[in-house]
Short mmCIF file of C-alpha atoms and ligand atoms in Angstrom, two decimals:
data_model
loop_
_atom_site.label_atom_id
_atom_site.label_comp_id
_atom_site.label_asym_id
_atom_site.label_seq_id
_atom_site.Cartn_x
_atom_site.Cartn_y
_atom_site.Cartn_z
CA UNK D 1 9.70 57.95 -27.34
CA UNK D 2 7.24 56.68 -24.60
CA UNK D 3 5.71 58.97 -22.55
CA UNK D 4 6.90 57.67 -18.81
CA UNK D 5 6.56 60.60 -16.13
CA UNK D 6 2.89 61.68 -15.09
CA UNK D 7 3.52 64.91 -16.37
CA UNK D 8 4.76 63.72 -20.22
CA UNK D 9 1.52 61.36 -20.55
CA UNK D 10 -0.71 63.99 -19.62
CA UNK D 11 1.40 66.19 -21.86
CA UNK D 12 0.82 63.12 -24.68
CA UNK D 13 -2.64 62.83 -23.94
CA UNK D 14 -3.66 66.24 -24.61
CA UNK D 15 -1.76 66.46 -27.69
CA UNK D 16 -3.40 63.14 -28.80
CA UNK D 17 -6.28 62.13 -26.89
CA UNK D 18 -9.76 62.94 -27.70
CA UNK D 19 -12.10 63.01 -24.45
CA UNK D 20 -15.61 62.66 -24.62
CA UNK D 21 -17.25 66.12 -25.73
CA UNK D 22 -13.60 67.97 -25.68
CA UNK D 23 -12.12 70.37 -27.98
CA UNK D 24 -8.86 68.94 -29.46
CA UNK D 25 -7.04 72.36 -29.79
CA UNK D 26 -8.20 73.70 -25.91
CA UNK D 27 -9.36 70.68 -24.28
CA UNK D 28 -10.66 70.85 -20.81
CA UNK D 29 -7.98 69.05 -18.02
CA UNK D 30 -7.90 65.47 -17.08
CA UNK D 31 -6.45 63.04 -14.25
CA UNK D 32 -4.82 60.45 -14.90
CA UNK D 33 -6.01 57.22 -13.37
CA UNK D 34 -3.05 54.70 -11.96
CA UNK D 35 -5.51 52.48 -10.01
CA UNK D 36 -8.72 51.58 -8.61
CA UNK D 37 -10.46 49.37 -5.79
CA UNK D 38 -13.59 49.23 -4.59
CA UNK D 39 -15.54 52.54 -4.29
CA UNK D 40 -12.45 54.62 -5.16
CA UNK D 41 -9.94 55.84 -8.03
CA UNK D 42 -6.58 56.47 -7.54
CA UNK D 43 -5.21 59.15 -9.73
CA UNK D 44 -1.86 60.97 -10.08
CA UNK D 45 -1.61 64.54 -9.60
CA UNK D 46 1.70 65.97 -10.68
CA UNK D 47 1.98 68.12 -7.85
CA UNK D 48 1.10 66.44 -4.99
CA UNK D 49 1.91 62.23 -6.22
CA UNK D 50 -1.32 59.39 -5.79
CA UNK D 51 -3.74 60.86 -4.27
CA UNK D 52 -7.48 58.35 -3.73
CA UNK D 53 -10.63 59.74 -4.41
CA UNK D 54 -14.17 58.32 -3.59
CA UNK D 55 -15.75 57.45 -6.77
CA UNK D 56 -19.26 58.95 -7.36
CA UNK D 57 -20.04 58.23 -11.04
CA UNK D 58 -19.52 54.34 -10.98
CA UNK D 59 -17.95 54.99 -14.24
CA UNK D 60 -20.50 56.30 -15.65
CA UNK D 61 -23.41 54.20 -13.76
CA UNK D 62 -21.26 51.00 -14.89
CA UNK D 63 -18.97 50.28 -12.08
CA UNK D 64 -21.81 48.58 -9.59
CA UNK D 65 -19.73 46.49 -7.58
CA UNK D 66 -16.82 48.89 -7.80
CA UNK D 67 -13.27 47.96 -8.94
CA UNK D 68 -11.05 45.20 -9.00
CA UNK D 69 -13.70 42.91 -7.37
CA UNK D 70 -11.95 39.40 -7.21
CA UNK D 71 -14.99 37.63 -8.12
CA UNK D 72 -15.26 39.81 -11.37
CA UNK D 73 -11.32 39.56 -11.85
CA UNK D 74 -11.81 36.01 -11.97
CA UNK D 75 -14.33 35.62 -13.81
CA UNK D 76 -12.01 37.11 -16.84
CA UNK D 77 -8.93 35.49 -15.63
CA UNK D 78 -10.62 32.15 -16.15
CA UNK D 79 -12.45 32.95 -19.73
CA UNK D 80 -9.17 34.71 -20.51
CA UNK D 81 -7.83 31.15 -19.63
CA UNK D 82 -10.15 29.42 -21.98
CA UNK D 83 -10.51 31.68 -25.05
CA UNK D 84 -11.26 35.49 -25.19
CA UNK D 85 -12.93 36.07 -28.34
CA UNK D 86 -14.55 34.54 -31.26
CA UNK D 87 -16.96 34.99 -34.00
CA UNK D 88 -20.44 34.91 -33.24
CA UNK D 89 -21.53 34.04 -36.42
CA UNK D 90 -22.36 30.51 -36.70
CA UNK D 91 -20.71 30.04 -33.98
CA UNK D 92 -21.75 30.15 -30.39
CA UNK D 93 -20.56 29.56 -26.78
CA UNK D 94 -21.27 28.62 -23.40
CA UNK D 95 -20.39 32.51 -21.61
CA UNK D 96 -23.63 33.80 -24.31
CA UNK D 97 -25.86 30.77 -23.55
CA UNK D 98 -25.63 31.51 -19.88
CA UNK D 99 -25.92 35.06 -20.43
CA UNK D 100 -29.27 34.88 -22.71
CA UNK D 101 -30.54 32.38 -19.73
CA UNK D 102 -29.94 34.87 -16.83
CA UNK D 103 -31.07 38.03 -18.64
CA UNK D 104 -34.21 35.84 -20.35
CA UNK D 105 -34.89 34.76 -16.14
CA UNK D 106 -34.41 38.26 -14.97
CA UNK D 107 -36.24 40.49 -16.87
CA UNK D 108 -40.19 40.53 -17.89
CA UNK D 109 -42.03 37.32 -18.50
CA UNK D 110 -42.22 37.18 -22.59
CA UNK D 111 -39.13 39.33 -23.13
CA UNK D 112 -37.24 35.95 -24.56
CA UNK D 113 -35.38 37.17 -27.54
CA UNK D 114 -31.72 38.41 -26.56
CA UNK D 115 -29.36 40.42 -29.13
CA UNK D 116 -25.98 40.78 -27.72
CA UNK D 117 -24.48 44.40 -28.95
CA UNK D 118 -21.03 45.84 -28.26
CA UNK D 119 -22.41 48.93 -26.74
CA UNK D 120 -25.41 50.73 -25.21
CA UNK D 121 -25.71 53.38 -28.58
CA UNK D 122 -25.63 50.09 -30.78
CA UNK D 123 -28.07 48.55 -28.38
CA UNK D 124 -30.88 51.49 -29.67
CA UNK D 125 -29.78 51.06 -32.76
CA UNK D 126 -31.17 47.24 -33.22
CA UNK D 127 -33.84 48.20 -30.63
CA UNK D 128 -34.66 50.77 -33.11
CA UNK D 129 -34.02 48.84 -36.04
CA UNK D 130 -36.47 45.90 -34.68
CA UNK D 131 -39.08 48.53 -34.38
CA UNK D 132 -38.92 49.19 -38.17
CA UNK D 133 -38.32 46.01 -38.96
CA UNK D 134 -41.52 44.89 -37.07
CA UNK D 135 -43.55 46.75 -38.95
CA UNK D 136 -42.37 46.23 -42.22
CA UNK D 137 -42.85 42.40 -41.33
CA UNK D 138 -46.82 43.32 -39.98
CA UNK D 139 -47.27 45.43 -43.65
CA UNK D 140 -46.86 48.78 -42.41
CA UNK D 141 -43.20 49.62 -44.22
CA UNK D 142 -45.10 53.07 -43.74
CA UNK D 143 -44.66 53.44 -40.44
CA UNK D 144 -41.08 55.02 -40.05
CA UNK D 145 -41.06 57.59 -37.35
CA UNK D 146 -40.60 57.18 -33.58
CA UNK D 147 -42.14 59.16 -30.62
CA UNK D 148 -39.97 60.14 -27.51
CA UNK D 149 -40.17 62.67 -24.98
CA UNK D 150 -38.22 65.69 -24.63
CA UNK D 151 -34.81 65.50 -21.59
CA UNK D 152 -34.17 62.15 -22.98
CA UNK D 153 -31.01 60.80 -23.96
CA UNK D 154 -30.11 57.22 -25.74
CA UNK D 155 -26.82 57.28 -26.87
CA UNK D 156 -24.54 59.33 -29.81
CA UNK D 157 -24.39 57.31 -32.96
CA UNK D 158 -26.69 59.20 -35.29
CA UNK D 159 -29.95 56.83 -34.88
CA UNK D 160 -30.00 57.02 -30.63
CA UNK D 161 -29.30 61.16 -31.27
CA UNK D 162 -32.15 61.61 -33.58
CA UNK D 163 -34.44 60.35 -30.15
CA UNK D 164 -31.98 61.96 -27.81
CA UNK D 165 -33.77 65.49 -26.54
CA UNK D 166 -33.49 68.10 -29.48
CA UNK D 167 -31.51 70.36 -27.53
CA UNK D 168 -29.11 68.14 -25.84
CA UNK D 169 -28.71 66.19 -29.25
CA UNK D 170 -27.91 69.11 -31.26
CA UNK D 171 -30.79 68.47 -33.79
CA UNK D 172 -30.46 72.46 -35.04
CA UNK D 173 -26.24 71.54 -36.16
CA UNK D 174 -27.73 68.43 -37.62
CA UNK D 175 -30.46 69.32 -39.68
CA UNK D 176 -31.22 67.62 -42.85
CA UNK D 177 -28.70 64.59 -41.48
CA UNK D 178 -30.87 63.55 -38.48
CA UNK D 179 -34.38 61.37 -39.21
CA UNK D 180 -36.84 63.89 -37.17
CA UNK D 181 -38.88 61.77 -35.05
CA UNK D 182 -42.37 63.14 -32.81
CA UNK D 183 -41.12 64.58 -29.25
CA UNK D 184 -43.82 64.35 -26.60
CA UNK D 185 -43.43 66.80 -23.66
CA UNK D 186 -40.93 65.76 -20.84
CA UNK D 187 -43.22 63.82 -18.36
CA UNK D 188 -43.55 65.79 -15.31
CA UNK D 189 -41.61 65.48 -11.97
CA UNK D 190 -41.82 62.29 -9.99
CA UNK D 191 -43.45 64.29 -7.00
CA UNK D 192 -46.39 66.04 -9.72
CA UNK D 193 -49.98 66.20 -9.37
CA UNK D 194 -53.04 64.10 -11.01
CA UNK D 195 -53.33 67.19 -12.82
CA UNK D 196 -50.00 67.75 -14.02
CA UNK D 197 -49.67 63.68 -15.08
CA UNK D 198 -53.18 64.30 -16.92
CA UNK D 199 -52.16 67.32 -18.77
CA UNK D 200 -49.07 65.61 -20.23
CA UNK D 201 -50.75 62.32 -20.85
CA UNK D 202 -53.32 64.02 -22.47
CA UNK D 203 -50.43 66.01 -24.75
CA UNK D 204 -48.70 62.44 -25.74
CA UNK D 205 -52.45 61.08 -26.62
CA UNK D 206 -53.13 64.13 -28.78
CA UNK D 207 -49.52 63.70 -30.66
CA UNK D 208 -49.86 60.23 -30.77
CA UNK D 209 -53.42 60.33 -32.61
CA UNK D 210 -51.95 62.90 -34.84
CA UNK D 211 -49.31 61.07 -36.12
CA UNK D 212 -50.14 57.35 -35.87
CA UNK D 213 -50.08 56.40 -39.46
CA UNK D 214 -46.16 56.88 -39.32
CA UNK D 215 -45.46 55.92 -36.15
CA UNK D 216 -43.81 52.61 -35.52
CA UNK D 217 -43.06 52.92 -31.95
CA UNK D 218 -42.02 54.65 -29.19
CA UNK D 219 -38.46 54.72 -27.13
CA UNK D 220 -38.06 56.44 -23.64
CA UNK D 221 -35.49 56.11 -20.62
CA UNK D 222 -38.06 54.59 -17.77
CA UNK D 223 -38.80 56.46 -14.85
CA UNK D 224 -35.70 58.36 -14.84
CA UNK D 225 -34.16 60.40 -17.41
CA UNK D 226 -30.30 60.18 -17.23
CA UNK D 227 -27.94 61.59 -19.16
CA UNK D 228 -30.36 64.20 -20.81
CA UNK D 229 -30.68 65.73 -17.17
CA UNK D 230 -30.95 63.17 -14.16
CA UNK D 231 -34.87 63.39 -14.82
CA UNK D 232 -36.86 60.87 -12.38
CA UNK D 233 -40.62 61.00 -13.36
CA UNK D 234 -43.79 58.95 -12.37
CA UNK D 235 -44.71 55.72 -13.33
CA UNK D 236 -48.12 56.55 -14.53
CA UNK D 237 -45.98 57.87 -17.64
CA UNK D 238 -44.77 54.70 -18.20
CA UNK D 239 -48.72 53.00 -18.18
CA UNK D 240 -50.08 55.66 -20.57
CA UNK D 241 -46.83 55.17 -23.17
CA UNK D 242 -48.07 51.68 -22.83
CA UNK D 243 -51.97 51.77 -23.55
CA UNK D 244 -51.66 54.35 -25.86
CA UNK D 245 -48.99 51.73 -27.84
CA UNK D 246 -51.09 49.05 -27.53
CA UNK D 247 -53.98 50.97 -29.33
CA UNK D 248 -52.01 51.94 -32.00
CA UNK D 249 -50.05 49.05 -32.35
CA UNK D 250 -46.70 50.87 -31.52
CA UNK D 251 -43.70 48.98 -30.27
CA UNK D 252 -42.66 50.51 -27.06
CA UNK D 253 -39.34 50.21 -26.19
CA UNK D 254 -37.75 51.01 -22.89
CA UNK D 255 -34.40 51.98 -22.70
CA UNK D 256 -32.70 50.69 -19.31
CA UNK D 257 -29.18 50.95 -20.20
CA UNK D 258 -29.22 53.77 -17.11
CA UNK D 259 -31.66 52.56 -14.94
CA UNK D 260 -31.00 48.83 -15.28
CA UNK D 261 -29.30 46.20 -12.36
CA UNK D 262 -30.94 47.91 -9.63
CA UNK D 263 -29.78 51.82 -9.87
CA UNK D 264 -33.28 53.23 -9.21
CA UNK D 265 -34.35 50.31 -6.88
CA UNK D 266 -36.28 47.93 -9.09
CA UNK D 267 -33.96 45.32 -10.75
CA UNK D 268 -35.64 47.03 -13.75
CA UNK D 269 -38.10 49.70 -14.28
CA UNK D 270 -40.04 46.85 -16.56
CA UNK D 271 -41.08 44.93 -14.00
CA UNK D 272 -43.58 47.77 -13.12
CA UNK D 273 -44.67 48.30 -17.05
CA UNK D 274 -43.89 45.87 -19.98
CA UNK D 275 -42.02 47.08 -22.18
CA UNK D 276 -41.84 45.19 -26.33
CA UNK D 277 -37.84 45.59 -26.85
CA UNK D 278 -35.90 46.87 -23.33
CA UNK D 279 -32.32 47.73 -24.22
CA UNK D 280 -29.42 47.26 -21.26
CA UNK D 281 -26.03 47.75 -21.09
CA UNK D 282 -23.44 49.38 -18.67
CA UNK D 283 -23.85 47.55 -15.60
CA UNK D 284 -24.69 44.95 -17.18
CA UNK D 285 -20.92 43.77 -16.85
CA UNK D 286 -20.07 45.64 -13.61
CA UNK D 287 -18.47 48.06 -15.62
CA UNK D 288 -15.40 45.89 -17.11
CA UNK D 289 -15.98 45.89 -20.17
CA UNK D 290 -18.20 47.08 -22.91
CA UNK D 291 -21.47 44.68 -23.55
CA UNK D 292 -25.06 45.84 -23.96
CA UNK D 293 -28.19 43.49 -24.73
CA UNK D 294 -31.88 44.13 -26.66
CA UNK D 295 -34.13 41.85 -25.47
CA UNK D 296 -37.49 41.36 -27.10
CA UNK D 297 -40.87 39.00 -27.27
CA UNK D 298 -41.85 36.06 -29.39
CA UNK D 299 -44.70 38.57 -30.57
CA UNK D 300 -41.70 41.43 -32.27
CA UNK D 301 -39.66 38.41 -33.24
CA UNK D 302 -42.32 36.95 -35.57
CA UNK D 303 -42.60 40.56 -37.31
CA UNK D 304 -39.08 41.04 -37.56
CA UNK D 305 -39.03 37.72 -39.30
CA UNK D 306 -42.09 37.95 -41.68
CA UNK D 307 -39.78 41.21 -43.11
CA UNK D 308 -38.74 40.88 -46.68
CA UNK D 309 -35.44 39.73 -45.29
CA UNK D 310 -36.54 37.21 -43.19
CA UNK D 311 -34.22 37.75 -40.78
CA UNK D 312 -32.85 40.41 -38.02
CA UNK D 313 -30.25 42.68 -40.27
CA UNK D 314 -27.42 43.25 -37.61
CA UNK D 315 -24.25 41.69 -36.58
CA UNK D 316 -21.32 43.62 -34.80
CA UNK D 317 -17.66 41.57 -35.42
CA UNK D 318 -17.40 41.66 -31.24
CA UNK D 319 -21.06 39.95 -30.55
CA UNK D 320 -21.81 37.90 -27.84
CA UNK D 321 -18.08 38.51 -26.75
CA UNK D 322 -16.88 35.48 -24.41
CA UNK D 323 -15.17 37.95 -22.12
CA UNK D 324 -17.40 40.48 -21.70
CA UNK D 325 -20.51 37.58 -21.43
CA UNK D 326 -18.46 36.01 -18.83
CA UNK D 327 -18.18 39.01 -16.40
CA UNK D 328 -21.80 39.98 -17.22
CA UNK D 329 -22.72 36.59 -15.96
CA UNK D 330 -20.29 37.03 -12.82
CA UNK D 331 -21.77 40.65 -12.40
CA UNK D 332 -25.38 39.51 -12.23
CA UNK D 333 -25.26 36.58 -9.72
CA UNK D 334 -22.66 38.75 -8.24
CA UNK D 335 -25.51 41.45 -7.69
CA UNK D 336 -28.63 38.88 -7.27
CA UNK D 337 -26.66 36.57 -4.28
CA UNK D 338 -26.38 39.41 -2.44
CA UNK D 339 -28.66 41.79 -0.89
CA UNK D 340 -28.35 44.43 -3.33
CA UNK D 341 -32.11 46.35 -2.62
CA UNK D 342 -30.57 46.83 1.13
CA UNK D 343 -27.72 48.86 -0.19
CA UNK D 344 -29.63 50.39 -2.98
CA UNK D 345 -31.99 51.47 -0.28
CA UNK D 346 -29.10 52.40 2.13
CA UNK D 347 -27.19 54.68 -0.61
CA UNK D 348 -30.77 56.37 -0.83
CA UNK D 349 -31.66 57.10 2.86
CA UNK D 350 -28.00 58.83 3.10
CA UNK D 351 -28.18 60.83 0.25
CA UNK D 352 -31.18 62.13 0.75
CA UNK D 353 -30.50 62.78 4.24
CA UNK D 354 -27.04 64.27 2.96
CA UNK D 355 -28.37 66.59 0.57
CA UNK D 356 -31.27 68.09 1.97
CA UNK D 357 -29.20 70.63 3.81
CA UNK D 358 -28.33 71.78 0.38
CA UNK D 359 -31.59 73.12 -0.88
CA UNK D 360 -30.46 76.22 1.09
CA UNK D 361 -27.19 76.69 -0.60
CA UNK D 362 -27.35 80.14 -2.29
CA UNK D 363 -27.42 78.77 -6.44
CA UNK D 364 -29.20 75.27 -5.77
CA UNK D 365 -32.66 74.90 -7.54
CA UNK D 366 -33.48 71.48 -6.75
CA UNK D 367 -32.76 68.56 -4.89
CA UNK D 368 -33.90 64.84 -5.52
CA UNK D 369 -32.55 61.55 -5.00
CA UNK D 370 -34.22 58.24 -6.74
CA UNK D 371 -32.34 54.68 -5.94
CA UNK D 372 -28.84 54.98 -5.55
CA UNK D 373 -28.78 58.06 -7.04
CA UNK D 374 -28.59 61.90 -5.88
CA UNK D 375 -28.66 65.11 -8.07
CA UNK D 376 -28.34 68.67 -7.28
CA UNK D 377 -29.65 70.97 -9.67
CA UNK D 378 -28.09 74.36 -9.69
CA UNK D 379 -29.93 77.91 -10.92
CA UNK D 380 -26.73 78.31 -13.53
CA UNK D 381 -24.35 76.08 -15.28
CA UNK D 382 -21.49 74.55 -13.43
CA UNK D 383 -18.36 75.41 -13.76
CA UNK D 384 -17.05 71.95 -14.23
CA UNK D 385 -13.62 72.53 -13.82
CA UNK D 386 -14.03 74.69 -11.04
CA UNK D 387 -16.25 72.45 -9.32
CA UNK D 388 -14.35 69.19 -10.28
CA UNK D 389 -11.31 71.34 -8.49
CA UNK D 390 -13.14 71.90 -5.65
CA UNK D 391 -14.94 67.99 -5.32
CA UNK D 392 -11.00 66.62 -5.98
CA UNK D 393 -9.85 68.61 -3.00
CA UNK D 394 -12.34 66.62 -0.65
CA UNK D 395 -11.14 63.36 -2.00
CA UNK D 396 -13.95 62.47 -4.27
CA UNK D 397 -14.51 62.02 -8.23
CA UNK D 398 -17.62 63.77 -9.38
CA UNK D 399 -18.63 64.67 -13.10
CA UNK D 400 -20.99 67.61 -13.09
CA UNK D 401 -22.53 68.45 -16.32
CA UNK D 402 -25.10 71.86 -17.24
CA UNK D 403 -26.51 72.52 -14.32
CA UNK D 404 -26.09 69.51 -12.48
CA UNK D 405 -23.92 67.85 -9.81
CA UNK D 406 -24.98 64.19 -8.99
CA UNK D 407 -23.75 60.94 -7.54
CA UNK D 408 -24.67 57.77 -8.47
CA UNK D 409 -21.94 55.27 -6.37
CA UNK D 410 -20.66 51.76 -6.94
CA UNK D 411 -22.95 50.01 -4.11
CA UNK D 412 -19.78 48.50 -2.32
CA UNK D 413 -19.74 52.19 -1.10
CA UNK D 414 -19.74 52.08 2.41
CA UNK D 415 -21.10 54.69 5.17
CA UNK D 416 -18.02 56.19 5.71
CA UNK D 417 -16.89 56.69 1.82
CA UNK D 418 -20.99 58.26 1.46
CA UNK D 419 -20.24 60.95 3.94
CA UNK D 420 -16.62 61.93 2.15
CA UNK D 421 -18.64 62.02 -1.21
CA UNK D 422 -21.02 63.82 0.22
CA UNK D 423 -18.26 66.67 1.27
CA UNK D 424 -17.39 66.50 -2.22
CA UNK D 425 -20.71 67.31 -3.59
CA UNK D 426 -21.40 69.93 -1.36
CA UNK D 427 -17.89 71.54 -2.10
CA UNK D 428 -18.67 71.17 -5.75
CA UNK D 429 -21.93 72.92 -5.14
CA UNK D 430 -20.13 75.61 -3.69
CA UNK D 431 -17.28 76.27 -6.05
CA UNK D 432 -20.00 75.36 -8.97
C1 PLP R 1 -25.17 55.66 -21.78
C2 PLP R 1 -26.48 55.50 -22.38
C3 PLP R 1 -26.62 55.08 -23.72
C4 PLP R 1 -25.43 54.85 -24.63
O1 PLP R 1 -24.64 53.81 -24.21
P1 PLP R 1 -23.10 53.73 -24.74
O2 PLP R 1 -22.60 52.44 -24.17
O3 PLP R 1 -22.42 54.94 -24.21
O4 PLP R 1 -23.15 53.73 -26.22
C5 PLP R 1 -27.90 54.92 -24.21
N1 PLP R 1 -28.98 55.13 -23.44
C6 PLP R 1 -28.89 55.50 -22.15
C7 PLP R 1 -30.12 55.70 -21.34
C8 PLP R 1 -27.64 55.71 -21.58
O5 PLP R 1 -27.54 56.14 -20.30
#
């Protein structure tokens, strides 16, 4: 029997359906989505039939140039038209050759090495696995561990959990199934003092010199922490996690699979600090379809290949998939023809305009915007379903999670749609 009414899918669905971090016997409620355009969703509400609602999350910080954007539709149409998947092993294609040229042109000068992963958790796992495999190849098989900071988050497979903050990764449930790894302090605010940047340098320098005959390298979300709690902190952090890995011969990766394509203002944080191995991913195809990269230098590519294997031990059956290359390459010229720092920088003066007014909301703790994102941290935990209630009301699509309610927009989102999601967050805020 097929599930046709609104009401009898959502009835299948949470029968059926896991959602991300749900309970299968009392899972919390969801929408169903029937289209989307632009900077907004359209979703079915059993009650009251389509109703459109300004998109805040971008998908999940993937949806840059919103939805259905003809130049994106067409660039799958056409690969669609020409073949949609094959093997990349020992075979290759003209969607992942342009691909590796763009990303090799955009990023850092040196970062030349692209590995084309299916998602952004198996993106830190070959980031991580290059680490290891770097030193193994430089004859220090010894060096195993990684350090990170606490807030951080890098994805859910079990590798990107064990560097994912303890707390927010569960480390205590996973005890004894977890690698531990060395967690630094959570760099201070973006708006800290000297003082309060030299104290926690001066913590990392201390843990680092502790532990550096096991450390291989070190992993960190740059200049803003995302999913781990919509963290942005300075980029002196970023300097010090560099010296102090170049004087212990670390590998320091950065993981932009966030922050990358623009979000925070800079095409990438690593154009203001080098990273060895930067990992990106959900923008990276404007949000169609699943696709992360690991690029790397000539320098970790030699080490990785003077392991006793010889050679890079990964290979996903979907890499370098033609479709999702395709619209990565669409997404990115997409992005660079047009004047994306202007909107970036747009989405940022009306946010933070927006929000201030919040900071006197009875419950709100903090405010802070960075790029074309804004975050309202509350004294308590949300009441997501309350709040989602209340943001859904005003027309808009928000995700709060803990203690946070936060935007991050497709950049097609005009003026207009701003000021309706900012009604939403504010009623969130409220009902939160
Ligand atoms: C989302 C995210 C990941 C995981 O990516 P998936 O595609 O969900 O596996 C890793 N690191 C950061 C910083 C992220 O924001």
């Amino acid at each position: 029997m097929t599930a046709t009414t609104y009401a009898d899918q959502l009835a299948f669905d949470r029968e059926h359906l896991w959602h991300p971090y749900t309970s299968m016997t009392s899972p919390a409620p969801v929408r169903l989505v029937t289209g989307a355009s632009g900077a907004r969703l359209r979703v079915a509400d059993p009650a009251r039939g389509e109703v459109e609602l300004v998109d805040a999350m971008s998908s999940w910080w993937a949806a840059i140039h919103g939805y259905r954007h003809p130049v994106l539709d067409a660039a799958v149409s056409a690969q669609v038209g020409d073949f949609a998947h094959v093997m990349f092993g020992g075979l290759t294609h003209a969607p992942a050759i342009r691909l590796g040229e763009r990303l090799v042109e955009i990023t850092p000068d040196g970062l030349d090495h692209v590995f084309l992963a299916d998602s952004g958790s198996v993106s830190v796992e070959v980031a991580l696995k290059m680490v290891l495999q770097h030193q193994r190849g430089t004859g220090r098989p010894e060096r195993t561990r990684l350090l990170t900071v606490r807030g951080g988050y890098h994805g859910d497979t079990f590798h990107p959990m064990s560097v994912t903050d303890p707390d927010g990764g569960m480390h205590s449930m996973w005890r004894g199934v977890l690698p531990e790894h060395v967690f630094a302090p959570q760099p201070p605010a973006a708006d800290a003092t000297g003082a309060e940047v030299s104290a926690w340098a001066d913590a990392v320098r201390a843990l680092v010199a502790e532990h550096a005959r096991e450390l291989a390298g070190i992993v960190v979300e740059p200049l803003l922490q995302g999913a781990g709690g919509m963290h942005p902190y300075p980029v002196e952090c970023l300097r010090l996690l560099r010296e102090v890995a170049d004087e212990h011969d670390l590998v320091l990766v950065f993981d932009e699979i966030a922050t990358g394509f623009g979000r925070t203002g800079h095409l990438f944080v690593s154009e203001l600090v080098t990273p060895d191995v930067l990992c990106v991913g959900k923008a990276l195809t404007g949000g169609y379809v699943t696709l992360a990269a690991v690029l790397t230098n000539g320098r970790i590519a030699a080490g990785i290949s003077a392991s006793e294997s010889g050679v890079l031990m990964h290979g996903p059956t979907f890499m370098g998939n033609p479709l999702a290359c395709a619209v990565a390459l669409a997404s990115i010229d997409l992005l660079l023809d047009g004047d994306w720092t202007a909107e970036v920088d747009r989405i940022n003066r009306r946010l933070t305009a927006g929000l201030a007014p919040l900071r006197d909301l009875p419950g709100v703790a903090d405010v802070r915007t960075v790029g074309a994102v804004g975050v309202v941290q509350l004294d308590h935990d949300v009441d997501v379903a309350g709040a989602t209630d209340a943001s859904v009301a005003a027309g808009v699509w928000l995700r709060p999670f803990r203690d946070l309610v936060y935007a991050m927009p497709p950049y097609v989102t005009s003026d207009a749609e701003l000021d309706v999601l900012l009604g939403g967050i504010t009623e969130a805020v409220k009902a939160g």
